mmCIF file with all atom_site columns, C-alpha atoms in Angstrom:
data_model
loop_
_atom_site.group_PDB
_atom_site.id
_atom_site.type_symbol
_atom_site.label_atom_id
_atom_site.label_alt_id
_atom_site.label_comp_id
_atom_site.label_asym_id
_atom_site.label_entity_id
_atom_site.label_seq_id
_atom_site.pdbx_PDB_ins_code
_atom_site.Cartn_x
_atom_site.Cartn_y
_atom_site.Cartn_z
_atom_site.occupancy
_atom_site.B_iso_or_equiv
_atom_site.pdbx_formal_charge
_atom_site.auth_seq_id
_atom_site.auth_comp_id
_atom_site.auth_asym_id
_atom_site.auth_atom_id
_atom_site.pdbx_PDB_model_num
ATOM 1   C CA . UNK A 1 1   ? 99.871  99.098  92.935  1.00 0.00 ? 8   UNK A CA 1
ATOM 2   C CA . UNK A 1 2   ? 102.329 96.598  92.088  1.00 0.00 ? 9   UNK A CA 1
ATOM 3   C CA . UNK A 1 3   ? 104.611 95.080  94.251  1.00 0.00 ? 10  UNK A CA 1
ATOM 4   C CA . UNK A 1 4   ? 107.628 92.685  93.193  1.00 0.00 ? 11  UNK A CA 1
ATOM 5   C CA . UNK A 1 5   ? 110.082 90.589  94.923  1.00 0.00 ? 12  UNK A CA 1
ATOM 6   C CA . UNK A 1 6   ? 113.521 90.369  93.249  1.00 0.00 ? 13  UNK A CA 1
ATOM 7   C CA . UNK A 1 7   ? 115.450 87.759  93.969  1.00 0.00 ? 14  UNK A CA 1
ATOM 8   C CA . UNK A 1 8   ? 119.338 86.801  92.228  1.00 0.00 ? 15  UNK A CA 1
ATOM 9   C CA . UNK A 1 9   ? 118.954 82.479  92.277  1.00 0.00 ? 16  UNK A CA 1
ATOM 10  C CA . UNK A 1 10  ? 122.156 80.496  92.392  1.00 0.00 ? 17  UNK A CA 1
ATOM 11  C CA . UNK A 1 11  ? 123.213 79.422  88.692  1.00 0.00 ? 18  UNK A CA 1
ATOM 12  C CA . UNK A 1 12  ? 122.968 75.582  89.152  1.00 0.00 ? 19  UNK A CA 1
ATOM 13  C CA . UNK A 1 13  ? 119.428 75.890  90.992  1.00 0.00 ? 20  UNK A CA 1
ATOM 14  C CA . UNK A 1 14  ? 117.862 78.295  88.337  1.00 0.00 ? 21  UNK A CA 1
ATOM 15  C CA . UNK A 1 15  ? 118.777 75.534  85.846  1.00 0.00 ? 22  UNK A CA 1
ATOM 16  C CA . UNK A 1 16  ? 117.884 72.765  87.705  1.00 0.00 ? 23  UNK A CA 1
ATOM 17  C CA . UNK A 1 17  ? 114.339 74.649  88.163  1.00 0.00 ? 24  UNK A CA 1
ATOM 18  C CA . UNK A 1 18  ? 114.509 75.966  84.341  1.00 0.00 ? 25  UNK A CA 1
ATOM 19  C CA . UNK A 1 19  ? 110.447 75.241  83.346  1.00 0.00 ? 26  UNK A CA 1
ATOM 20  C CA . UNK A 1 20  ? 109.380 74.407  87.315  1.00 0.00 ? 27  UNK A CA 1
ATOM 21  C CA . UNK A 1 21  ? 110.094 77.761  88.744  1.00 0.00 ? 28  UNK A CA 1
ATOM 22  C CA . UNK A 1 22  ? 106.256 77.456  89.910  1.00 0.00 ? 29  UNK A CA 1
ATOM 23  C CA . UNK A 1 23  ? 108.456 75.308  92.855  1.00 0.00 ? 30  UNK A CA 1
ATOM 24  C CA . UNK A 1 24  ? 110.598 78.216  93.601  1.00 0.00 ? 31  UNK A CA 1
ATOM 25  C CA . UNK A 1 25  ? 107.675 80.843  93.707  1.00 0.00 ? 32  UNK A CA 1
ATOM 26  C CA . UNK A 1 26  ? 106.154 78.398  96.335  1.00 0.00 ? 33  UNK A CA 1
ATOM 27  C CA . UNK A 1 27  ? 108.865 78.422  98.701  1.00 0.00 ? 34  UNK A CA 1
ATOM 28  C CA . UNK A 1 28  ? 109.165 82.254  98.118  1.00 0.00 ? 35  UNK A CA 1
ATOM 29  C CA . UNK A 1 29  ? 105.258 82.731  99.292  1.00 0.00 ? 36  UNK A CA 1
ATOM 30  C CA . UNK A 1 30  ? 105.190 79.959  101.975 1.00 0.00 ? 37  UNK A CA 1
ATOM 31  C CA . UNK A 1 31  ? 107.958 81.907  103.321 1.00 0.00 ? 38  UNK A CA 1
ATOM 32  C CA . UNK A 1 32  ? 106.379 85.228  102.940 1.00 0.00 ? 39  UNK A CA 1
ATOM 33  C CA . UNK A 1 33  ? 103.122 83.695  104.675 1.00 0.00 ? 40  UNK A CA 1
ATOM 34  C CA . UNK A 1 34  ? 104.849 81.635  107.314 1.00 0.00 ? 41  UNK A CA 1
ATOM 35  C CA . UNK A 1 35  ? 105.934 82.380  110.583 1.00 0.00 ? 42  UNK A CA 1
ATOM 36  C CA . UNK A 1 36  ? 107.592 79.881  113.324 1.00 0.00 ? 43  UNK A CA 1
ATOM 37  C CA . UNK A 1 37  ? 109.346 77.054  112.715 1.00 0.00 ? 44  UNK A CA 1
ATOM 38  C CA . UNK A 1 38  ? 108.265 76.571  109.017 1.00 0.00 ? 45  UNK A CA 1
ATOM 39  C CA . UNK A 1 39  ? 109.631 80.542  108.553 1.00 0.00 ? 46  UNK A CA 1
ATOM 40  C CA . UNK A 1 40  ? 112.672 79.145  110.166 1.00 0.00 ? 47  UNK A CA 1
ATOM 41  C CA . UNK A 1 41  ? 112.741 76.471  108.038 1.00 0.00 ? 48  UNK A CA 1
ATOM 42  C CA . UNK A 1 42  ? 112.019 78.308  104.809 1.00 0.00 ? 49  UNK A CA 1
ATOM 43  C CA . UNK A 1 43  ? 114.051 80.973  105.134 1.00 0.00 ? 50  UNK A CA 1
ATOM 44  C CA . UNK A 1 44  ? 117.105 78.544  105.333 1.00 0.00 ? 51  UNK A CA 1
ATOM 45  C CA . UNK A 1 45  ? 116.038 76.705  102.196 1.00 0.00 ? 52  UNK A CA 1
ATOM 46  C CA . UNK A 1 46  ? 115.728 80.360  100.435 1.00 0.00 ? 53  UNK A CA 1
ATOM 47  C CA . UNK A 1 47  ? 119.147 80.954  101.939 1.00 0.00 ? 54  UNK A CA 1
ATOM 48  C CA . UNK A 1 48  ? 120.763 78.311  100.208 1.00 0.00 ? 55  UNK A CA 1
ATOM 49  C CA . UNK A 1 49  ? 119.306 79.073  96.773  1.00 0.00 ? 56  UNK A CA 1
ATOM 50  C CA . UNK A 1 50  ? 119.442 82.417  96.716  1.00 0.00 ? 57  UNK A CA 1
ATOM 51  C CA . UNK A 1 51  ? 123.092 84.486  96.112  1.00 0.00 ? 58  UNK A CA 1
ATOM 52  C CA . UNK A 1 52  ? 124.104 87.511  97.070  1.00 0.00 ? 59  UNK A CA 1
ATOM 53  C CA . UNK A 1 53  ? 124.854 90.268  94.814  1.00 0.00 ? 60  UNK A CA 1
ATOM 54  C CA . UNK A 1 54  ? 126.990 93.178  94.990  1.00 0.00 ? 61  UNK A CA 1
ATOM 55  C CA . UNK A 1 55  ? 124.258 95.909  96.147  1.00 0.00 ? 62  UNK A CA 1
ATOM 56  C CA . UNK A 1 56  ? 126.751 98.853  95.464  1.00 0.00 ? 63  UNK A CA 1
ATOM 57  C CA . UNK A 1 57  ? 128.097 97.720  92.372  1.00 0.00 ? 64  UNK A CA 1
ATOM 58  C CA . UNK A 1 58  ? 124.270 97.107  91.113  1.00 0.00 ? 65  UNK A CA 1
ATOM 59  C CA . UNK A 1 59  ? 123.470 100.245 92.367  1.00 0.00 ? 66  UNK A CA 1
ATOM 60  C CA . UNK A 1 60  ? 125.959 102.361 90.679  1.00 0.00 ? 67  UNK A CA 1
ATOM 61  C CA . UNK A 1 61  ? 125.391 100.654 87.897  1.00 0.00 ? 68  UNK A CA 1
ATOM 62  C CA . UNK A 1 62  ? 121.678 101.270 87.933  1.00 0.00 ? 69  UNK A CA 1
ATOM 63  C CA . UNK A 1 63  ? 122.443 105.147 88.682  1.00 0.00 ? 70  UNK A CA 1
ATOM 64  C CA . UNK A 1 64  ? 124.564 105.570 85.424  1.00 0.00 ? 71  UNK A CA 1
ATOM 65  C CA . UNK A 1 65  ? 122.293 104.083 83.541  1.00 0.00 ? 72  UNK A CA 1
ATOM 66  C CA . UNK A 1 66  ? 119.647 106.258 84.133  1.00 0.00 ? 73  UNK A CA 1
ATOM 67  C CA . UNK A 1 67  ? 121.032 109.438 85.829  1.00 0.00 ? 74  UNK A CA 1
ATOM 68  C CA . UNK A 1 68  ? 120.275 111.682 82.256  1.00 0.00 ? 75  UNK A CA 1
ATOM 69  C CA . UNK A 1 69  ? 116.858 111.172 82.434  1.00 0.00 ? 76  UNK A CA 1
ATOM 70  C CA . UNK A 1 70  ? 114.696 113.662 83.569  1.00 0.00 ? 77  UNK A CA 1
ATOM 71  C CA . UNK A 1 71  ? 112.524 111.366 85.094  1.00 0.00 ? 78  UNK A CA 1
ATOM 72  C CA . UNK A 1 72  ? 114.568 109.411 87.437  1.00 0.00 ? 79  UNK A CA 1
ATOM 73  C CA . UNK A 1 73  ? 115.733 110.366 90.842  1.00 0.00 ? 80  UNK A CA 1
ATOM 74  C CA . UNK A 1 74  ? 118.097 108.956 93.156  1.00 0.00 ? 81  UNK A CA 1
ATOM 75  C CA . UNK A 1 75  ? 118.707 108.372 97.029  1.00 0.00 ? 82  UNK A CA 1
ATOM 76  C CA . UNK A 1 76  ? 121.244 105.760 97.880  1.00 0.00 ? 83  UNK A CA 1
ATOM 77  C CA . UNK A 1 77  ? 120.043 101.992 97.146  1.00 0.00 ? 84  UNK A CA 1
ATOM 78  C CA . UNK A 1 78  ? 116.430 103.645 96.313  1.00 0.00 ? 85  UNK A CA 1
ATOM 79  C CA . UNK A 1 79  ? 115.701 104.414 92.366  1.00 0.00 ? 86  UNK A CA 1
ATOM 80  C CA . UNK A 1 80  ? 112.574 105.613 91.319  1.00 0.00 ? 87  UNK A CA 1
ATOM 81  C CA . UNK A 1 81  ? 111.275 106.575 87.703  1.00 0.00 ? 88  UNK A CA 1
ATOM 82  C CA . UNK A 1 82  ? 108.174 108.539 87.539  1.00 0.00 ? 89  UNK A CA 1
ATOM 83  C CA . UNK A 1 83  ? 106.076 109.236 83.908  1.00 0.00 ? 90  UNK A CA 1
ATOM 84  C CA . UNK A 1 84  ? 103.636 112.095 84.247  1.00 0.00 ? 91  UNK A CA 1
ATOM 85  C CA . UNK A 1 85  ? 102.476 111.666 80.841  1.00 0.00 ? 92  UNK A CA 1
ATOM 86  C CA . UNK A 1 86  ? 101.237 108.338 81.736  1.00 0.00 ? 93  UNK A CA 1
ATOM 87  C CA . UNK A 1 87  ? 100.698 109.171 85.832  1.00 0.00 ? 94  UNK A CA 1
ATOM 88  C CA . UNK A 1 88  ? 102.692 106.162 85.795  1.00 0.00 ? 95  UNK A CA 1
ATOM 89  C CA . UNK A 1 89  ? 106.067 105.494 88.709  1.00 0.00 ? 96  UNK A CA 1
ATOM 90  C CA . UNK A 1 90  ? 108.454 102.636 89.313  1.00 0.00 ? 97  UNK A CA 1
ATOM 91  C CA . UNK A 1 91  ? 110.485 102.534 92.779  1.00 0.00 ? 98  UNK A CA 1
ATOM 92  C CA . UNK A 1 92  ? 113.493 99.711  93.159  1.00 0.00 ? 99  UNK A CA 1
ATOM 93  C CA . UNK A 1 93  ? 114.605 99.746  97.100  1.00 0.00 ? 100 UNK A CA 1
ATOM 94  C CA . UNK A 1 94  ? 117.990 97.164  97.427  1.00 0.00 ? 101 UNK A CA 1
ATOM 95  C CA . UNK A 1 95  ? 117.896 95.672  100.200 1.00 0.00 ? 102 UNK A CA 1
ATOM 96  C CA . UNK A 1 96  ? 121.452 93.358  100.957 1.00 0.00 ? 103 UNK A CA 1
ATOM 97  C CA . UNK A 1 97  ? 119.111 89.965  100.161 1.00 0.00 ? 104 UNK A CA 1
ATOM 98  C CA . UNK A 1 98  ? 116.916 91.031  97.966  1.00 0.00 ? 105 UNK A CA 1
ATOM 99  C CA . UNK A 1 99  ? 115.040 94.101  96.242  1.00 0.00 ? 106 UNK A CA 1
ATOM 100 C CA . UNK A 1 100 ? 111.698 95.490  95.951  1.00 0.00 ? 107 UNK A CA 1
ATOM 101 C CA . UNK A 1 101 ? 110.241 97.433  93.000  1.00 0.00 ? 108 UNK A CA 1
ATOM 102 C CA . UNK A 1 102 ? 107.202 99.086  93.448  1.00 0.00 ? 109 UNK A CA 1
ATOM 103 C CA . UNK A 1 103 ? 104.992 100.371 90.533  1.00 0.00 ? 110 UNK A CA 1
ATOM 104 C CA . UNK A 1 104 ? 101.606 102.021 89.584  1.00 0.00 ? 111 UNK A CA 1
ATOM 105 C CA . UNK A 1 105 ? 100.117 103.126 86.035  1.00 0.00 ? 112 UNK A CA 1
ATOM 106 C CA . UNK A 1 106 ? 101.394 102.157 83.273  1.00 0.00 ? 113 UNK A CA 1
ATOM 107 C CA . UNK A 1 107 ? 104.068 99.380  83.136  1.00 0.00 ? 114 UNK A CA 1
ATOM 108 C CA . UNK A 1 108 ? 107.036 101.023 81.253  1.00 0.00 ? 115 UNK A CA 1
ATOM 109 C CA . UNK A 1 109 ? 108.648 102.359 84.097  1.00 0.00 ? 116 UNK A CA 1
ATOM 110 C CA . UNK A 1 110 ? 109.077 98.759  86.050  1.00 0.00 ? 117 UNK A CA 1
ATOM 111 C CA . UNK A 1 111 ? 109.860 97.029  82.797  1.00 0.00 ? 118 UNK A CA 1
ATOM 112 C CA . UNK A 1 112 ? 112.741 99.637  82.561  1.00 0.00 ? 119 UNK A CA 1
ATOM 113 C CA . UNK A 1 113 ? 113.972 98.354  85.598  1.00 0.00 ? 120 UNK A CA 1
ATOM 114 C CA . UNK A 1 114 ? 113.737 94.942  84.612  1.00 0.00 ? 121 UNK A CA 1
ATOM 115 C CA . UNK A 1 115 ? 115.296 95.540  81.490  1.00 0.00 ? 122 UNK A CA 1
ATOM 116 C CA . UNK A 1 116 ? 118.602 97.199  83.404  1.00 0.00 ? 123 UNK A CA 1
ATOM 117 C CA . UNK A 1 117 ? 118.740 94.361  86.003  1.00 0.00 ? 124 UNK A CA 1
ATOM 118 C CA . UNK A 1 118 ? 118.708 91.573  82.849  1.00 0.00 ? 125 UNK A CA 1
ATOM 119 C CA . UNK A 1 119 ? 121.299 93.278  81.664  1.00 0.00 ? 126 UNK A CA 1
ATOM 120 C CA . UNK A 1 120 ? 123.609 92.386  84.042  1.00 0.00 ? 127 UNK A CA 1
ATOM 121 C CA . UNK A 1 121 ? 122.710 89.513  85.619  1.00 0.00 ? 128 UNK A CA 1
ATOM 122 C CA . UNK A 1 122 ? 120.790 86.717  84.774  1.00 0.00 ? 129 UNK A CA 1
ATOM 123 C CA . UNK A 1 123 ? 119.139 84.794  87.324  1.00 0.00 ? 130 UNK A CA 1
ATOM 124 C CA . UNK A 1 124 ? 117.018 87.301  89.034  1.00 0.00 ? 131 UNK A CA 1
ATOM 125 C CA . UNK A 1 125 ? 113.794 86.105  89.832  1.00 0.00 ? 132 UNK A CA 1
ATOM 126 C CA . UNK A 1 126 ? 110.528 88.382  90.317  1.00 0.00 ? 133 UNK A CA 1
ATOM 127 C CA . UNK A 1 127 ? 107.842 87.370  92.846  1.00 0.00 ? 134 UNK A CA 1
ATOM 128 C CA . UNK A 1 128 ? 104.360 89.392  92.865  1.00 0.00 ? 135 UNK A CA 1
ATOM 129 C CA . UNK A 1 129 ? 102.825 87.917  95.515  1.00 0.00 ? 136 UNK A CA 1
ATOM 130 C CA . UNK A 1 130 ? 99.478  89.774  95.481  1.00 0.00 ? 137 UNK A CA 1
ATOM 131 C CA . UNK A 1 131 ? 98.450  88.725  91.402  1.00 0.00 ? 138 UNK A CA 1
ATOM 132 C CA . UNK A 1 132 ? 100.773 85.191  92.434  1.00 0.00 ? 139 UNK A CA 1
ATOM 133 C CA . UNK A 1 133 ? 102.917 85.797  89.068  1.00 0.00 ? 140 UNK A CA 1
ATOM 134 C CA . UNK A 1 134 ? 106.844 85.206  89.162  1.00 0.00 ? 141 UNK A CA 1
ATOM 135 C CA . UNK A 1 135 ? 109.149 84.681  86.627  1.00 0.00 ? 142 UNK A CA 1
ATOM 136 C CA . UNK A 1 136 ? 113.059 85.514  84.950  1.00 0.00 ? 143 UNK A CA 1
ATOM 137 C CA . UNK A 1 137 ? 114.149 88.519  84.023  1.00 0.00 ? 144 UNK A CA 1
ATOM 138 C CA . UNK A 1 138 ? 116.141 87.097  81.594  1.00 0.00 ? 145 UNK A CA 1
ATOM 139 C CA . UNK A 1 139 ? 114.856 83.593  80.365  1.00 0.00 ? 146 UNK A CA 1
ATOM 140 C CA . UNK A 1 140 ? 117.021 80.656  80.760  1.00 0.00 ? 147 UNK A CA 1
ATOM 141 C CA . UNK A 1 141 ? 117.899 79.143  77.587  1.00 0.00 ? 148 UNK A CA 1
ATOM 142 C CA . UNK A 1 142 ? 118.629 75.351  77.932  1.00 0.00 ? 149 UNK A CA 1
ATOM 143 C CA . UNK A 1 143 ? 121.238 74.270  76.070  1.00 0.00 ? 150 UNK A CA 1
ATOM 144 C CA . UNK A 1 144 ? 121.302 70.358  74.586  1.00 0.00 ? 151 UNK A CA 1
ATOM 145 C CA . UNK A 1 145 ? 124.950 69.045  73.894  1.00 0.00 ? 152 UNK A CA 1
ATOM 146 C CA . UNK A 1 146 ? 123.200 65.569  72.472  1.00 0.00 ? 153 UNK A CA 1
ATOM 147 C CA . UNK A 1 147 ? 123.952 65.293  68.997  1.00 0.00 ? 154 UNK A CA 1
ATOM 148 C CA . UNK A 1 148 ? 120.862 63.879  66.809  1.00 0.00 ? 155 UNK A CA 1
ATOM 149 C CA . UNK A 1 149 ? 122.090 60.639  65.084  1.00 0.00 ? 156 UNK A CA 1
#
């Protein structure tokens, strides 16, 4: 089972972090780890970087994307996709902070999911904590106003 950590990241941090977000998915597990004053102190530092989003715009958007499929089924703020040719399922829970997708099988479900979230926005960050991977859903691209001489 795979278990993901979504995150949205304030504009100005995800490009100030553009190429180190190995920083950000440190924070995001010492947190997770951490308890006392360091989760304290953590969980104000994730705080500041991280921004809300609009869980029931997000959500009705995520509904009417996918509500004429067969395999998708809804409960409010919980989407879940579920493939029995490949015995494969995808569950997104929105929490106000943050969500959680939760997958098994084959990857097309989740990567459905991620596909509809970088859609429309695009500084979410995934965490897996368990396989320690993180990254965009939608890759920053840098832009350079320098002008080659």
């Amino acid at each position: 089972m795979r278990n993901y950590e979504i995150v949205l990241i304030e504009e100005e941090v995800a490009h100030m972090y553009h190429g180190m977000e190995k920083k950000l998915f440190h924070l995001f597990k010492e947190n997770n780890c951490s308890q006392g004053v360091l989760k304290a102190i953590t969980t104000n530092q994730i705080e500041y970087i991280t921004k809300p989003y609009s869980r029931e715009n997000l959500d009705h958007y995520i509904h009417q994307f996918f509500f004429h499929n067969k395999a998708y089924s809804y409960s409010k703020y919980e989407h879940t996709l579920y493939d029995r040719r490949e015995n494969s399922y995808a569950k997104l829970k929105m929490h106000p902070e943050k969500m959680i997708l939760t997958a098994e099988g084959a990857i097309d479900a989740e990567t459905r999911f991620f596909e509809v979230l970088r859609s429309c926005q695009s500084y979410f960050l995934a965490i897996n904590y368990e396989e320690n991977k993180y990254g965009w859903l939608k890759p920053i691209r840098v832009v350079n106003f320098m002008q080659d001489k």
